[in-house]
Coordinates of C-alpha atoms and ligand atoms in Angstrom, one line a residue:
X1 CA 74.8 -44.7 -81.7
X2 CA 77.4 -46.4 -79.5
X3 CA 81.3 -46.5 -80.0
X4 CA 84.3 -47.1 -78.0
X5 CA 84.8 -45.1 -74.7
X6 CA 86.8 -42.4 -76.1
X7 CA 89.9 -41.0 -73.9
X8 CA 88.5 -39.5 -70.2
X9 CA 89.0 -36.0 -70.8
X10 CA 87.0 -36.4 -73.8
X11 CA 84.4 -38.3 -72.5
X12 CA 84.0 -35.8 -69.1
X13 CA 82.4 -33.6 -71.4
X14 CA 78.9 -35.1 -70.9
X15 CA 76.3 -32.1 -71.7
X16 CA 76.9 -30.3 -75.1
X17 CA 75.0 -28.0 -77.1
X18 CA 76.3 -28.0 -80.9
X19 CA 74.3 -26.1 -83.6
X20 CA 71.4 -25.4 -82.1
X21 CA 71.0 -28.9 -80.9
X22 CA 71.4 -30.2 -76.8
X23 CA 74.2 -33.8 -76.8
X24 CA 74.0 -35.9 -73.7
X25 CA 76.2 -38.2 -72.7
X26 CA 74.1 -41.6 -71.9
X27 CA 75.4 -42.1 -68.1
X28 CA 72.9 -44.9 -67.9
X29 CA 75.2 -46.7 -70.6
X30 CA 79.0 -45.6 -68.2
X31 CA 81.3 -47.2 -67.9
X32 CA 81.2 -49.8 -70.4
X33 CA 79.2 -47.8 -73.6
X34 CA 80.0 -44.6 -74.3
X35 CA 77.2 -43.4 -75.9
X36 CA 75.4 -39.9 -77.3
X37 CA 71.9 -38.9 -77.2
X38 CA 70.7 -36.0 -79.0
X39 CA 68.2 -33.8 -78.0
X40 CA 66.1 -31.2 -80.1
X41 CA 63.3 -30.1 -78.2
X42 CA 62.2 -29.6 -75.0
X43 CA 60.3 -32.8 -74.4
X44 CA 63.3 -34.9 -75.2
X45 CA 65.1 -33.5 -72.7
X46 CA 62.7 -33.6 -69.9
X47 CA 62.7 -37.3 -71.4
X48 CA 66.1 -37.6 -70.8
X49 CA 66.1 -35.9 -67.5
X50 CA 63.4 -38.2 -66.1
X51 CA 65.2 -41.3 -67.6
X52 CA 68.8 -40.6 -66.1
X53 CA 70.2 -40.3 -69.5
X54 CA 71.4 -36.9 -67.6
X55 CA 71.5 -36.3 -63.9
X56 CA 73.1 -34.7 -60.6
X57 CA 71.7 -31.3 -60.1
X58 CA 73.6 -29.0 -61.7
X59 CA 73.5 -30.9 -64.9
X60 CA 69.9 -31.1 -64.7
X61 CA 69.3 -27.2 -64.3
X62 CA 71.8 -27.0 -67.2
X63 CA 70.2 -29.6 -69.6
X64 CA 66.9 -27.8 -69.0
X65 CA 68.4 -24.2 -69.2
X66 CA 69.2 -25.5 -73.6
X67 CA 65.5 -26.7 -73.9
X68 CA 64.5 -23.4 -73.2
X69 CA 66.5 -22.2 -75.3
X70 CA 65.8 -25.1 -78.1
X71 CA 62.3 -24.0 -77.3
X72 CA 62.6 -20.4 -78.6
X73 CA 64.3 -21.1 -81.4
X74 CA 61.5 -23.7 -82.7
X75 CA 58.8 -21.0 -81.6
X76 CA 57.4 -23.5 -79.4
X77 CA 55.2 -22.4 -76.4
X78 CA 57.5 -21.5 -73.6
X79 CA 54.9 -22.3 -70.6
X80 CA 54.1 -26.0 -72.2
X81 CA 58.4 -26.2 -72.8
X82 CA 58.7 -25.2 -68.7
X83 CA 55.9 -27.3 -67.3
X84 CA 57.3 -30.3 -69.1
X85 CA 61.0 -29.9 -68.1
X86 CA 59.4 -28.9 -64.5
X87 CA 58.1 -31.8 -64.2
X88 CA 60.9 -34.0 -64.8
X89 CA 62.4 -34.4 -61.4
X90 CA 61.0 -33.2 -57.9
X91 CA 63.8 -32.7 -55.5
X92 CA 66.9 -31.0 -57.6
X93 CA 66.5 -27.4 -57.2
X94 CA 68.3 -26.5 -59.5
X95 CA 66.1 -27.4 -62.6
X96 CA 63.6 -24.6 -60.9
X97 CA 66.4 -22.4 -60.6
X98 CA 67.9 -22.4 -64.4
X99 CA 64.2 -22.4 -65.6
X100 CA 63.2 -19.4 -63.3
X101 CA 66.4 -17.8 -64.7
X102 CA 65.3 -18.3 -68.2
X103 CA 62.0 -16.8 -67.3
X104 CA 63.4 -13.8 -66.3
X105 CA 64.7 -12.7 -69.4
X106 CA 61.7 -12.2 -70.8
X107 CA 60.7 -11.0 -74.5
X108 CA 63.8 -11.8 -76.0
X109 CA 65.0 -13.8 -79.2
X110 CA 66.4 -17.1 -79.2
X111 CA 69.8 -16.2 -79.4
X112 CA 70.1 -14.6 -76.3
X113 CA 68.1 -17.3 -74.4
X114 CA 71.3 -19.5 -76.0
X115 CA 73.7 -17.5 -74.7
X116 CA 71.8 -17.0 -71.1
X117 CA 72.0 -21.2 -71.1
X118 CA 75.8 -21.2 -72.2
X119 CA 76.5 -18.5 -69.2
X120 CA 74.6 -20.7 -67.0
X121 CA 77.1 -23.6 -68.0
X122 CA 79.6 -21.5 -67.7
X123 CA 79.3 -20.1 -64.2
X124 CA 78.6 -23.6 -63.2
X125 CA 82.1 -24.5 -63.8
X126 CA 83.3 -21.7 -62.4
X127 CA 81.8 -21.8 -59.5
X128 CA 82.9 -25.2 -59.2
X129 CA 86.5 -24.8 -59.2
X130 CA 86.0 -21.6 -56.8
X131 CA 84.1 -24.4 -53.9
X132 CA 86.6 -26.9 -54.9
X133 CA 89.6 -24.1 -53.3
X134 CA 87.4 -23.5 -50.7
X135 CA 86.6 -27.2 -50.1
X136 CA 90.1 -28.1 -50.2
X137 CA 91.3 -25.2 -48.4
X138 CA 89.5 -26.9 -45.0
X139 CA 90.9 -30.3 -45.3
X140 CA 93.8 -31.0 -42.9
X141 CA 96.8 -32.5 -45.2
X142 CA 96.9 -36.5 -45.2
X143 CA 93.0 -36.4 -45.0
X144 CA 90.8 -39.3 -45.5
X145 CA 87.8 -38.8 -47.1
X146 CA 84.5 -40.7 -48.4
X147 CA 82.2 -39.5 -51.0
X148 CA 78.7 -41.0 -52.2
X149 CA 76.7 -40.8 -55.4
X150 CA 78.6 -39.2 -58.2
X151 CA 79.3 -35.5 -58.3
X152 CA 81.8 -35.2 -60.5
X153 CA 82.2 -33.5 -64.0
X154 CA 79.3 -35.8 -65.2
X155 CA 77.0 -34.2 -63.1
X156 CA 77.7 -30.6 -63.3
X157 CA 79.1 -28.1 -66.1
X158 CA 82.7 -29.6 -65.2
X159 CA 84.5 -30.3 -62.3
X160 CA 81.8 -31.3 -59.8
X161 CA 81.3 -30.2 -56.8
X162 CA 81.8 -32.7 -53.4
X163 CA 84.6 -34.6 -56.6
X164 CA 85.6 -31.2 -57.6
X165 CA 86.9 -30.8 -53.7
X166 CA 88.7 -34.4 -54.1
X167 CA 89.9 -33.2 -56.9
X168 CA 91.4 -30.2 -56.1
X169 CA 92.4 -31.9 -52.6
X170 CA 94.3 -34.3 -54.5
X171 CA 96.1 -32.4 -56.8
X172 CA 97.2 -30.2 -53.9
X173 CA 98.5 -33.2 -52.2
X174 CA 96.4 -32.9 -49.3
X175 CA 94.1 -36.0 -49.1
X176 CA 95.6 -39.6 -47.0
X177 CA 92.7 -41.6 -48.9
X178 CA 89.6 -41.4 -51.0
X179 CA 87.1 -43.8 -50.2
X180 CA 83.7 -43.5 -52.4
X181 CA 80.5 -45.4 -52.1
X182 CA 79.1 -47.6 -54.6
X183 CA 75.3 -45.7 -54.1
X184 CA 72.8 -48.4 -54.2
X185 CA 70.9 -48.8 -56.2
X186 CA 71.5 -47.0 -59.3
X187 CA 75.5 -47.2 -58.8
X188 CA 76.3 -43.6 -59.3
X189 CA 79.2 -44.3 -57.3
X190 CA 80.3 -47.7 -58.8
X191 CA 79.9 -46.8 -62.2
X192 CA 80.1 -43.2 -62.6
X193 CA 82.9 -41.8 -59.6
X194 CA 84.7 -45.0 -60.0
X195 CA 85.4 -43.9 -63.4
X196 CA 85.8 -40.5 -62.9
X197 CA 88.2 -41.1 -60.3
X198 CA 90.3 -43.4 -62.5
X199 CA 90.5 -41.0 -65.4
X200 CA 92.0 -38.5 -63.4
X201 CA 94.6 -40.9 -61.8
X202 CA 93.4 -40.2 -58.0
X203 CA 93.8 -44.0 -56.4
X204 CA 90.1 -44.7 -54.7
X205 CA 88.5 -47.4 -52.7
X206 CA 85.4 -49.1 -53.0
X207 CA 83.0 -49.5 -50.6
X208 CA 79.4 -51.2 -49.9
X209 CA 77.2 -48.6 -48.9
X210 CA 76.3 -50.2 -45.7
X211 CA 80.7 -51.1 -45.0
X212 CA 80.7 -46.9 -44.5
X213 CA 79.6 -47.4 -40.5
X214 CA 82.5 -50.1 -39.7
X215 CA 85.0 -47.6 -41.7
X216 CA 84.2 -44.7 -39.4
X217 CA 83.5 -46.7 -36.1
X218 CA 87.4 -47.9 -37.1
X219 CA 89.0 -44.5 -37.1
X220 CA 89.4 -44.9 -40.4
X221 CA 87.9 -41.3 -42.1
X222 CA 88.1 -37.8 -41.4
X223 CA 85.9 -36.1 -43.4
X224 CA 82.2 -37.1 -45.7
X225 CA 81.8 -35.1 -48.8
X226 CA 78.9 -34.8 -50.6
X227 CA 77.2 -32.6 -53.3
X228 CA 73.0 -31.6 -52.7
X229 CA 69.8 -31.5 -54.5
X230 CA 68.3 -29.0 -52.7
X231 CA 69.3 -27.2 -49.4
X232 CA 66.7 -25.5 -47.1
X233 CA 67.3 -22.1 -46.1
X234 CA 67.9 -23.3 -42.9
X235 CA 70.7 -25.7 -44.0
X236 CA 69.1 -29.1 -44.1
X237 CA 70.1 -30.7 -47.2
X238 CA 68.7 -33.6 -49.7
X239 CA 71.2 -35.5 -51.5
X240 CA 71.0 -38.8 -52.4
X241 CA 69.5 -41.2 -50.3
X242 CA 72.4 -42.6 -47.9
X243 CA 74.0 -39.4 -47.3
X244 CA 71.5 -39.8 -43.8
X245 CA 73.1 -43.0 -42.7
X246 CA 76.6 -41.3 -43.3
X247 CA 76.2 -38.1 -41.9
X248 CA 74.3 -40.1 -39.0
X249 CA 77.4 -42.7 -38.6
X250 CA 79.9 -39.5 -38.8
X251 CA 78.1 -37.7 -35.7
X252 CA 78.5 -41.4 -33.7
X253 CA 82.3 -41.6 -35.0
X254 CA 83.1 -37.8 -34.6
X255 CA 83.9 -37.6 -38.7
X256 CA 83.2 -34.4 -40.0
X257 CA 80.6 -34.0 -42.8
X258 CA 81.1 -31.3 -45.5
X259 CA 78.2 -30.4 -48.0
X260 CA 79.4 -28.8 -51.4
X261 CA 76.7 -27.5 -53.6
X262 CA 77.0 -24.2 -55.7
X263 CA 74.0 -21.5 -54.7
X264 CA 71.5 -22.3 -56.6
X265 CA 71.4 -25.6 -55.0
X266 CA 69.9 -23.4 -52.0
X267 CA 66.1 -23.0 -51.8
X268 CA 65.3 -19.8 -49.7
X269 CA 61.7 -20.9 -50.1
X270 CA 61.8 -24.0 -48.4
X271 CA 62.1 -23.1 -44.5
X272 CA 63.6 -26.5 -43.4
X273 CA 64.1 -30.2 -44.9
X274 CA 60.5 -30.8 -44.1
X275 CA 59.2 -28.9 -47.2
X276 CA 62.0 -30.6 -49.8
X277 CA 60.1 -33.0 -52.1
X278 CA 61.7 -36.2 -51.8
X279 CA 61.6 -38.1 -55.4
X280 CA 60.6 -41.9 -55.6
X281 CA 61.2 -43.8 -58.3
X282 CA 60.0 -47.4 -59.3
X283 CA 61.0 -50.3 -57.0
X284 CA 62.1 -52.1 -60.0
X285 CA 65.4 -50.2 -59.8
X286 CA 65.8 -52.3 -56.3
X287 CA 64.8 -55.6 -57.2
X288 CA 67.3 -55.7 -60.8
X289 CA 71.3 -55.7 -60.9
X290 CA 72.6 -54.4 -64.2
X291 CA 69.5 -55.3 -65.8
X292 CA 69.0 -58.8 -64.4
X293 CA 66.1 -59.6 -61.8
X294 CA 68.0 -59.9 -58.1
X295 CA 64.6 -60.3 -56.5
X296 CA 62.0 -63.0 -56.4
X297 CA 59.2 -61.5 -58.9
X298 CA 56.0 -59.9 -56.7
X299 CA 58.8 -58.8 -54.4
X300 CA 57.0 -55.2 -53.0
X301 CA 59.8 -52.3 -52.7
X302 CA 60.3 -48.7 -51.2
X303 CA 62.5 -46.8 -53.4
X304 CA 63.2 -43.3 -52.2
X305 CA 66.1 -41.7 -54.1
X306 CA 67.0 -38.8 -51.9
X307 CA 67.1 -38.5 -47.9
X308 CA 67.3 -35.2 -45.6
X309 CA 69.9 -34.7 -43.5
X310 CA 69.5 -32.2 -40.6
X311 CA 71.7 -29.4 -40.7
X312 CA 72.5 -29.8 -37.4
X313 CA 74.7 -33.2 -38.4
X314 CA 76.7 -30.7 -41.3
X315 CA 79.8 -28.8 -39.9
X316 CA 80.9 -27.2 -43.4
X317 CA 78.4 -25.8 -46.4
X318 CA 80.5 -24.8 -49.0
X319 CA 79.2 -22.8 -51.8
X320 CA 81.0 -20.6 -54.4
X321 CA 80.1 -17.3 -51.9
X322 CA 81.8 -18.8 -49.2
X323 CA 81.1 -21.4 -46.2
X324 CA 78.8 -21.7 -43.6
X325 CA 78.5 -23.9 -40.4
X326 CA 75.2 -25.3 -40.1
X327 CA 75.6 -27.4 -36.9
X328 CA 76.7 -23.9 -35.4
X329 CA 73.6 -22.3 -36.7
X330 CA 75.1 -20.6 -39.7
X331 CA 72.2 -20.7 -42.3
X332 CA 73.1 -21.4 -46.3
X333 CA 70.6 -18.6 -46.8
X334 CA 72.7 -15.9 -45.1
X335 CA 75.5 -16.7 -48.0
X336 CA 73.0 -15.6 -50.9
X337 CA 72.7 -12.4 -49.1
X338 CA 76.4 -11.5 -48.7
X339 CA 79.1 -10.7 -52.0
X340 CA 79.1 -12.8 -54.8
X341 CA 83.2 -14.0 -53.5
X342 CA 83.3 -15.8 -50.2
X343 CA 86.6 -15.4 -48.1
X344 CA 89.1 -18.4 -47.9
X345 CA 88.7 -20.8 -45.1
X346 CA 91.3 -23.1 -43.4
X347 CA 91.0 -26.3 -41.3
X348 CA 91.5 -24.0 -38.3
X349 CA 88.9 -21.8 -38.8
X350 CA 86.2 -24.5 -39.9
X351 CA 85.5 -25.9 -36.6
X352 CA 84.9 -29.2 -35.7
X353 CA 82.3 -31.4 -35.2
Ligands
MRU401 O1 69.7 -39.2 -58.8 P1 70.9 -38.4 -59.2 O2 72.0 -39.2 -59.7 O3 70.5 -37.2 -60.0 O4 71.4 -37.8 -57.8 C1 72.5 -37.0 -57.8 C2 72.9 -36.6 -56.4 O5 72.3 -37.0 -55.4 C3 74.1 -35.8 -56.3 O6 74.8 -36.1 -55.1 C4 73.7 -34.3 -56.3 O7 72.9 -34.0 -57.4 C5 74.8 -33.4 -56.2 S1 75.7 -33.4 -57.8 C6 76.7 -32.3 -58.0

């Protein structure tokens, strides 16, 4: 069913579980169709997960947290309901996460495996708005700052995580600018953060993925921020594919790179970025704008959707138990091992790069 984009706030609201049954806002139909689709098993939403209907990590271990939970309350076999939404997407962690999470409850009924998905929701925003203080907390005021894919409220529990920093930035009047990318070549950032950014009334400007270089090389940004899909324990960190080229273009330009991703974005079982699994989807996604064919037919393309960026090129991970510096050698890993609260951190005290 399709209507009229309702009002923003309304629409931010893009995962919801309502009697039992899992509503996902269609972000491949944003901006222009606001559109549901409902979900009551498992298998639809590893469907919908796989197709994009849903994505950005966080959202993804959500949406597959309530098929679990759909799953026990239709009695279907919880092995075949995991394997399925498993198998969805390779390189966001945080689908294995949720569904590991879900595991561990073990024999219970399918009440409690509802509520365990709603707490996961939950915390997710929660967290959110705790890495957004944090976030914000190291920007210098009148900061310029660039942000790529879409991280937003539409791809978490609420908030978002690298947007939930701009966010929170803004609102505290700290940022100069807000520059975001348009994320060739699904358009995450031209469709989805462009939107986002408008709704909440932040003033952004567009740029062509490859126009991020001459920005930096002009003096022109302080600071890339950008969610993950997995980080290594050793602080290399997959994100959509591009964050590479930025953080590679920030270490020529001396702009600082900041990585936002709550902890169960972090994989302590992959060593270094070497082991992340690195999705790619058809090239068709390359050779088609909005639907329509931009490439001569028989054209042959290499469509990676995610990228690895050494940790060495990242001076700030934030996550809700605190920050660390991976070009310094801090390791995300060490955060999962300290308190559940990380300590406020300020410009001053975040280094540079
Ligand atoms: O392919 P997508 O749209 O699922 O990729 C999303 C990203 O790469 C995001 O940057 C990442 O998931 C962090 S979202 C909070």
């Amino acid at each position: 069913m399709s209507q009229a984009i309702p009002s923003p706030g309304e629409a931010l609201r893009a995962v919801r579980f309502e009697a039992g049954v899992l509503h996902l806002l269609d972000q491949r139909a944003l901006p222009h169709e606001t559109r549901w689709l409902v979900c009551h098993d498992a298998a639809a939403v590893a469907d919908a997960i796989r197709a994009m209907v849903v994505r950005g990590a966080p959202a993804i271990g959500i949406a597959a947290a309530y098929g679990m939970a759909m799953a026990a309350a239709a009695g279907d076999d919880p092995e075949i309901a995991e394997a399925t939404l498993r198998a969805s997407r390779p390189t966001a962690v945080n689908l294995h996460w949720a569904l590991a999470r879900m595991r561990a409850l073990g024999d219970v009924d399918a009440a409690v495996r509802a509520e365990e998905a709603r707490a996961i929701h939950a915390e997710d925003l929660a967290q959110n708005l705790r890495m957004a203080e944090l976030g914000a907390g190291m920007l210098g005021t009148g900061a310029r700052v660039l942000t790529h894919c879409n991280t937003g409220a539409l791809a978490t529990g609420g908030h978002g995580t690298a947007l939930g920093v701009i966010r929170t930035a803004w609102s505290a009047g700290r940022l100069g600018a807000v520059f975001h990318t348009e994320t060739r070549p699904w358009l995450q950032g031209a469709r989805l953060t462009a939107w986002e950014l408008a709704a909440e009334g932040i003033p952004a400007t567009m740029i062509a993925d490859a126009a991020a270089a001459q920005l930096m090389a002009g003096g022109g940004l302080d600071w890339v921020i950008v969610g993950a899909d997995r980080v290594a324990a050793n602080g290399d960190t997959a994100n959509k594919i591009g964050t590479l080229a930025l953080a590679t273009c920030a270490r020529a330009f001396g702009t600082r790179v900041m990585v936002v991703a709550p902890s169960g974005t972090v994989d302590p079982d992959c060593a270094d970025g070497a082991a992340i699994p690195i999705e790619e989807r058809d090239g068709d996604e390359l050779c088609t704008l909005g639907g329509t064919r931009s490439a001569p037919a028989g054209t042959r393309a290499w469509n990676p959707v995610f990228d690895v960026t050494p940790a060495a090129m990242i001076d700030a991970f934030v996550c809700e138990r605190g920050v660390a510096r991976p070009a310094l050698g801090e390791h995300p890993a060490e955060l999962l091992r300290g308190p559940a609260d990380g300590g406020q951190e300020t410009e001053s005290t975040a280094g540079s790069a």
